[in-house]
Structure formats: structure tokens, C-alpha cells
Amino acid sequence: GQQLNQSPQSMFIQEGEDVSMNCTSSSIFNTWLWYKQDPGEGPVLLIALYKAGELTSNGRLTAQFGITRKDSFLNISASIPSDVGIYFCAGHDSGNTGKLIFGQGTTLQVKP
Amino acid sequence: GAVVSQHPSWVICKSGTSVKIECRSLDFQATTMFWYRQFPKQSLMLMATSNEGSKATYEQGVEKDKFLINHASLTLSTLTVTSAHPEDSSFYICSASVEAPGTEAFFGQGTRLTVV
């Protein structure tokens, strides 16, 4: 089945630094979604991407849908302590069933 | 964004008992909802697709008799863990899309199930 490879697995950065994480796949996805999950909570949608090449921002967050439809990245600029959490990329499967396939997640820790 | 509410947030039950988890779309109707399971420090694993008015579709390896799903209305899906055992302890999360499947998916708060 389709799989998403997300990297890095974890990051430990200083407050104020920029962060970048990405997801790749060997197959094409029709949408890319980026979520953040805090401990004990459900994932919260950050950015949704629907078109190849699309670049979308949400405050300090920027994400792009790769032109090949096989990858996406998420950037966080000027990180702050509340950015701490697990970030997941997700894509809708090619069958358009609405099923989401998730990456393994990137754990972000920010040192004040 | 749309609001998906899950209840309860956490539950502790004895081995052998059954537990029901509710997932509600509060401000929209959802013909399709999804149930995920998440183990500590791992990603979300899709368990099943809940279809309003019809049987749920289970992913490979998920026991349908163990995890009963009912989607009786356009705003409510329930997951019942039957004859729970300690290995069923996990974080269960539901999601729904406002628009057609394949668009933005919104998640509930999750339910922490602990079977003792």
C-alpha cells in the first residue's frame, strides 16, 4: 500500500530558530495535510494542500505540495516554546476514499 | 475549522468488559467517519471507515467482531471495544471531513482506553 516517509524523526532546537521537515512517497498523493498533535490530544490541522506546486502559509508555518505529487515540506519560522509537539504529514489515498495515510511523525522540542 | 467531539476522553475498564466511544460532528454532517488507533510514540493507524447507514469497512488485520462500529446518524459514530483485554489499551481517535472524502479531515480529542 501507499506509504509516507517523514523526516527527521525528532528535532531539538533553540527558540527562534527555523525548522524544516518533509515527507516523501514512492507513489502519488492527491492531497497533503500537515497536523500537529499535543500529548493526549487529537491531531489539529495546520495546513491543507490540494494542488501540485502549491505553496501555502499559515502564520509562521509554510508548506508546499511537491510538483511531482510525491513529496511535501513544512517550515516553521522563528520557533517558540509552544511549537513543541509531534507534527504529522498525511495524504489521502489514491482511491479517493477519504482514508488518510500518515507519516511517522516528527517530534519537535524547543529550548527556551 | 469544523468541530469533532469524542467522548469519553479517557476510560478505565476491567478486562472482559465492553467500552463504547462516541464520535460526534458538532457543526456539520458526516456520512463518513474514520477510526484510528495510536500507540505511544507511534503514528496513527487507520482501523476502519464508518459509513452512515451501512456496515463499516475494516482495515486488514482489524477484528470487526472485536471493534464494533455503528454510524446510526449523520453526526454520530460509535466504536465499541468488546471483551476488552489489556492489549486493547491504546489511544483511539476519530475523524470526519466536512466536504467530500479527500478534503480536510478534522479529528476528535481522542480517547485513552486503559484495560486493567
Tab-separated table of C-alpha atoms in Angstrom:
chain	number	residue	atom	x	y	z
A	1	GLY	CA	0.000	0.000	0.000
A	2	GLN	CA	0.887	3.643	-0.097
A	3	GLN	CA	3.352	4.873	2.494
A	4	LEU	CA	4.713	8.195	3.637
A	5	ASN	CA	8.267	8.596	4.875
A	6	GLN	CA	8.633	11.547	7.217
A	7	SER	CA	11.894	13.042	8.411
A	8	PRO	CA	13.507	13.890	10.641
A	9	GLN	CA	12.101	11.679	13.356
A	10	SER	CA	12.900	14.260	16.032
A	11	MET	CA	14.384	17.710	16.366
A	12	PHE	CA	15.714	19.663	19.327
A	13	ILE	CA	16.192	23.317	18.543
A	14	GLN	CA	16.732	26.667	20.187
A	15	GLU	CA	13.869	29.128	20.444
A	16	GLY	CA	13.922	31.494	17.488
A	17	GLU	CA	15.384	29.012	15.047
A	18	ASP	CA	13.652	27.934	11.866
A	19	VAL	CA	12.537	24.336	11.419
A	20	SER	CA	12.015	22.216	8.333
A	21	MET	CA	10.540	18.760	7.996
A	22	ASN	CA	9.437	16.770	4.994
A	23	CYS	CA	7.529	13.794	3.724
A	24	THR	CA	8.172	11.681	0.676
A	25	SER	CA	6.423	8.830	-1.004
A	26	SER	CA	7.072	6.464	-3.861
A	27	SER	CA	3.506	6.969	-5.077
A	28	ILE	CA	1.355	9.964	-5.915
A	29	PHE	CA	-0.965	11.600	-3.402
A	30	ASN	CA	-3.859	13.854	-4.307
A	31	THR	CA	-3.694	15.942	-1.140
A	32	TRP	CA	-1.179	16.656	1.573
A	33	LEU	CA	-2.207	17.670	5.047
A	34	TRP	CA	0.006	18.735	7.922
A	35	TYR	CA	-1.125	18.192	11.516
A	36	LYS	CA	0.224	18.953	14.966
A	37	GLN	CA	-0.531	16.704	17.909
A	38	ASP	CA	-0.055	17.653	21.538
A	39	PRO	CA	0.244	14.912	24.193
A	40	GLY	CA	-3.091	13.287	24.935
A	41	GLU	CA	-4.893	15.225	22.227
A	42	GLY	CA	-6.109	14.562	18.718
A	43	PRO	CA	-4.223	15.990	15.725
A	44	VAL	CA	-5.021	19.575	14.776
A	45	LEU	CA	-4.954	20.558	11.131
A	46	LEU	CA	-2.292	23.145	10.287
A	47	ILE	CA	-2.220	23.345	6.511
A	48	ALA	CA	-4.005	21.571	3.662
A	49	LEU	CA	-2.520	21.345	0.160
A	50	TYR	CA	-4.502	20.293	-2.893
A	51	LYS	CA	-2.504	21.277	-5.979
A	52	ALA	CA	0.933	20.205	-7.151
A	53	GLY	CA	3.367	23.049	-6.608
A	54	GLU	CA	1.037	24.814	-4.180
A	55	LEU	CA	2.764	26.880	-1.506
A	56	THR	CA	0.593	27.838	1.465
A	57	SER	CA	1.289	29.770	4.647
A	58	ASN	CA	-0.460	29.862	7.988
A	59	GLY	CA	1.217	32.402	10.227
A	60	ARG	CA	4.783	31.234	10.844
A	61	LEU	CA	4.088	27.962	9.045
A	62	THR	CA	4.684	27.373	5.352
A	63	ALA	CA	4.053	24.160	3.469
A	64	GLN	CA	4.450	23.116	-0.142
A	65	PHE	CA	2.948	20.356	-2.253
A	66	GLY	CA	5.747	18.941	-4.377
A	67	ILE	CA	5.450	19.282	-8.128
A	68	THR	CA	5.753	15.512	-8.575
A	69	ARG	CA	2.934	14.959	-6.056
A	70	LYS	CA	5.249	12.645	-4.161
A	71	ASP	CA	6.551	14.974	-1.500
A	72	SER	CA	5.779	17.905	0.763
A	73	PHE	CA	7.628	20.009	3.296
A	74	LEU	CA	6.634	22.070	6.303
A	75	ASN	CA	8.670	25.012	7.556
A	76	ILE	CA	8.237	26.755	10.876
A	77	SER	CA	9.936	30.111	11.199
A	78	ALA	CA	11.130	31.721	14.421
A	79	SER	CA	10.125	28.813	16.627
A	80	ILE	CA	8.610	29.428	20.059
A	81	PRO	CA	8.163	27.068	23.023
A	82	SER	CA	4.512	26.355	22.192
A	83	ASP	CA	5.594	24.841	18.875
A	84	VAL	CA	6.606	21.769	20.871
A	85	GLY	CA	4.693	18.691	19.792
A	86	ILE	CA	4.522	15.988	17.165
A	87	TYR	CA	3.998	17.022	13.565
A	88	PHE	CA	2.466	14.600	11.100
A	89	CYS	CA	2.158	14.736	7.375
A	90	ALA	CA	-0.792	12.911	5.888
A	91	GLY	CA	-2.108	12.226	2.439
A	92	HIS	CA	-5.345	10.987	1.006
A	93	ASP	CA	-5.020	7.665	-0.712
A	94	SER	CA	-5.251	7.401	-4.466
A	95	GLY	CA	-8.633	5.708	-4.281
A	96	ASN	CA	-10.238	8.938	-3.056
A	97	THR	CA	-11.948	7.057	-0.254
A	98	GLY	CA	-11.116	9.737	2.265
A	99	LYS	CA	-8.680	7.474	4.079
A	100	LEU	CA	-5.677	9.310	5.402
A	101	ILE	CA	-2.220	7.788	5.362
A	102	PHE	CA	0.090	9.241	7.998
A	103	GLY	CA	3.819	9.745	8.136
A	104	GLN	CA	5.726	8.527	11.163
A	105	GLY	CA	5.757	11.961	12.765
A	106	THR	CA	8.433	14.494	13.720
A	107	THR	CA	8.825	15.260	17.408
A	108	LEU	CA	9.843	18.865	17.929
A	109	GLN	CA	11.362	20.159	21.124
A	110	VAL	CA	12.176	23.839	21.558
A	111	LYS	CA	14.631	25.064	24.140
A	112	PRO	CA	13.711	28.486	25.530
B	1	GLY	CA	-12.345	24.600	11.367
B	2	ALA	CA	-15.101	22.097	11.952
B	3	VAL	CA	-15.509	20.528	15.369
B	4	VAL	CA	-15.391	16.811	16.056
B	5	SER	CA	-16.066	15.769	19.620
B	6	GLN	CA	-15.144	12.475	21.218
B	7	HIS	CA	-16.420	11.061	24.480
B	8	PRO	CA	-15.129	9.973	26.878
B	9	SER	CA	-11.648	11.494	26.935
B	10	TRP	CA	-10.386	8.607	28.975
B	11	VAL	CA	-11.784	5.397	30.374
B	12	ILE	CA	-10.508	2.613	32.585
B	13	CYS	CA	-12.272	-0.704	32.402
B	14	LYS	CA	-11.851	-4.213	33.682
B	15	SER	CA	-10.663	-6.974	31.416
B	16	GLY	CA	-13.602	-8.738	29.771
B	17	THR	CA	-15.939	-5.772	29.764
B	18	SER	CA	-17.006	-3.676	26.777
B	19	VAL	CA	-16.409	0.024	26.251
B	20	LYS	CA	-18.225	2.398	23.919
B	21	ILE	CA	-16.586	5.503	22.478
B	22	GLU	CA	-18.637	8.201	20.777
B	23	CYS	CA	-17.574	10.481	17.945
B	24	ARG	CA	-19.780	13.413	17.040
B	25	SER	CA	-19.559	16.045	14.340
B	26	LEU	CA	-20.911	19.115	16.118
B	27	ASP	CA	-21.463	21.636	13.353
B	28	PHE	CA	-21.651	19.556	10.212
B	29	GLN	CA	-22.935	16.275	8.891
B	30	ALA	CA	-20.558	13.467	8.093
B	31	THR	CA	-21.585	10.499	6.001
B	32	THR	CA	-18.148	9.044	6.573
B	33	MET	CA	-16.046	8.980	9.704
B	34	PHE	CA	-12.797	7.210	10.395
B	35	TRP	CA	-11.437	5.467	13.467
B	36	TYR	CA	-7.732	5.386	14.245
B	37	ARG	CA	-5.631	3.765	16.906
B	38	GLN	CA	-2.378	5.194	18.194
B	39	PHE	CA	0.228	3.514	20.360
B	40	PRO	CA	2.675	5.591	22.427
B	41	LYS	CA	5.278	7.388	20.335
B	42	GLN	CA	3.797	5.999	17.140
B	43	SER	CA	1.752	7.325	14.273
B	44	LEU	CA	-1.971	6.942	13.720
B	45	MET	CA	-3.130	3.645	12.300
B	46	LEU	CA	-6.438	3.532	10.470
B	47	MET	CA	-8.757	0.893	11.888
B	48	ALA	CA	-11.946	1.313	9.939
B	49	THR	CA	-14.154	3.542	7.847
B	50	SER	CA	-17.538	4.233	9.389
B	51	ASN	CA	-20.335	4.699	6.845
B	52	GLU	CA	-23.664	6.220	7.806
B	53	GLY	CA	-26.438	3.707	7.340
B	54	SER	CA	-24.243	0.837	6.269
B	55	LYS	CA	-21.595	-1.519	7.559
B	56	ALA	CA	-18.179	-0.242	8.450
B	57	THR	CA	-15.173	-1.117	6.320
B	58	TYR	CA	-12.306	-2.537	8.343
B	59	GLU	CA	-8.630	-2.378	7.523
B	60	GLN	CA	-6.690	-5.583	7.135
B	61	GLY	CA	-5.862	-7.157	10.467
B	62	VAL	CA	-8.563	-5.335	12.435
B	63	GLU	CA	-11.115	-7.670	14.021
B	64	LYS	CA	-14.600	-6.469	13.192
B	65	ASP	CA	-16.157	-8.527	15.964
B	66	LYS	CA	-13.755	-7.001	18.438
B	67	PHE	CA	-14.219	-3.409	17.369
B	68	LEU	CA	-17.889	-2.818	16.622
B	69	ILE	CA	-18.687	0.344	14.719
B	70	ASN	CA	-22.120	1.887	14.371
B	71	HIS	CA	-22.875	5.020	12.359
B	72	ALA	CA	-26.563	5.494	13.017
B	73	SER	CA	-26.836	9.164	12.144
B	74	LEU	CA	-25.022	11.791	10.116
B	75	THR	CA	-23.443	13.247	13.246
B	76	LEU	CA	-22.609	10.216	15.371
B	77	SER	CA	-20.376	7.191	15.038
B	78	THR	CA	-19.599	4.832	17.896
B	79	LEU	CA	-16.764	2.393	18.436
B	80	THR	CA	-17.344	-0.412	20.921
B	81	VAL	CA	-14.375	-2.400	22.127
B	82	THR	CA	-15.868	-5.732	23.097
B	83	SER	CA	-14.445	-8.073	25.722
B	84	ALA	CA	-11.557	-5.717	26.245
B	85	HIS	CA	-8.123	-7.034	27.178
B	86	PRO	CA	-5.008	-5.181	28.340
B	87	GLU	CA	-3.566	-5.302	24.824
B	88	ASP	CA	-6.522	-3.197	23.671
B	89	SER	CA	-5.255	-0.351	25.817
B	90	SER	CA	-4.472	2.481	23.438
B	91	PHE	CA	-5.407	5.961	22.255
B	92	TYR	CA	-8.417	5.874	19.917
B	93	ILE	CA	-9.144	8.838	17.657
B	94	CYS	CA	-11.915	9.534	15.180
B	95	SER	CA	-12.008	11.936	12.258
B	96	ALA	CA	-14.511	13.335	9.786
B	97	SER	CA	-14.489	15.557	6.731
B	98	VAL	CA	-16.866	18.453	6.179
B	99	GLU	CA	-16.687	18.232	2.428
B	100	ALA	CA	-16.406	15.119	0.331
B	101	PRO	CA	-13.874	12.444	1.279
B	102	GLY	CA	-10.482	13.565	0.124
B	103	THR	CA	-10.640	17.011	1.662
B	104	GLU	CA	-9.662	18.380	5.048
B	105	ALA	CA	-10.142	15.905	7.869
B	106	PHE	CA	-10.819	17.051	11.424
B	107	PHE	CA	-10.062	14.937	14.449
B	108	GLY	CA	-11.670	14.394	17.799
B	109	GLN	CA	-9.765	14.857	21.031
B	110	GLY	CA	-9.072	11.165	21.326
B	111	THR	CA	-9.991	8.595	23.978
B	112	ARG	CA	-7.401	6.987	26.202
B	113	LEU	CA	-8.520	3.439	26.966
B	114	THR	CA	-6.828	1.538	29.761
B	115	VAL	CA	-7.864	-2.055	30.375
B	116	VAL	CA	-6.869	-3.465	33.746
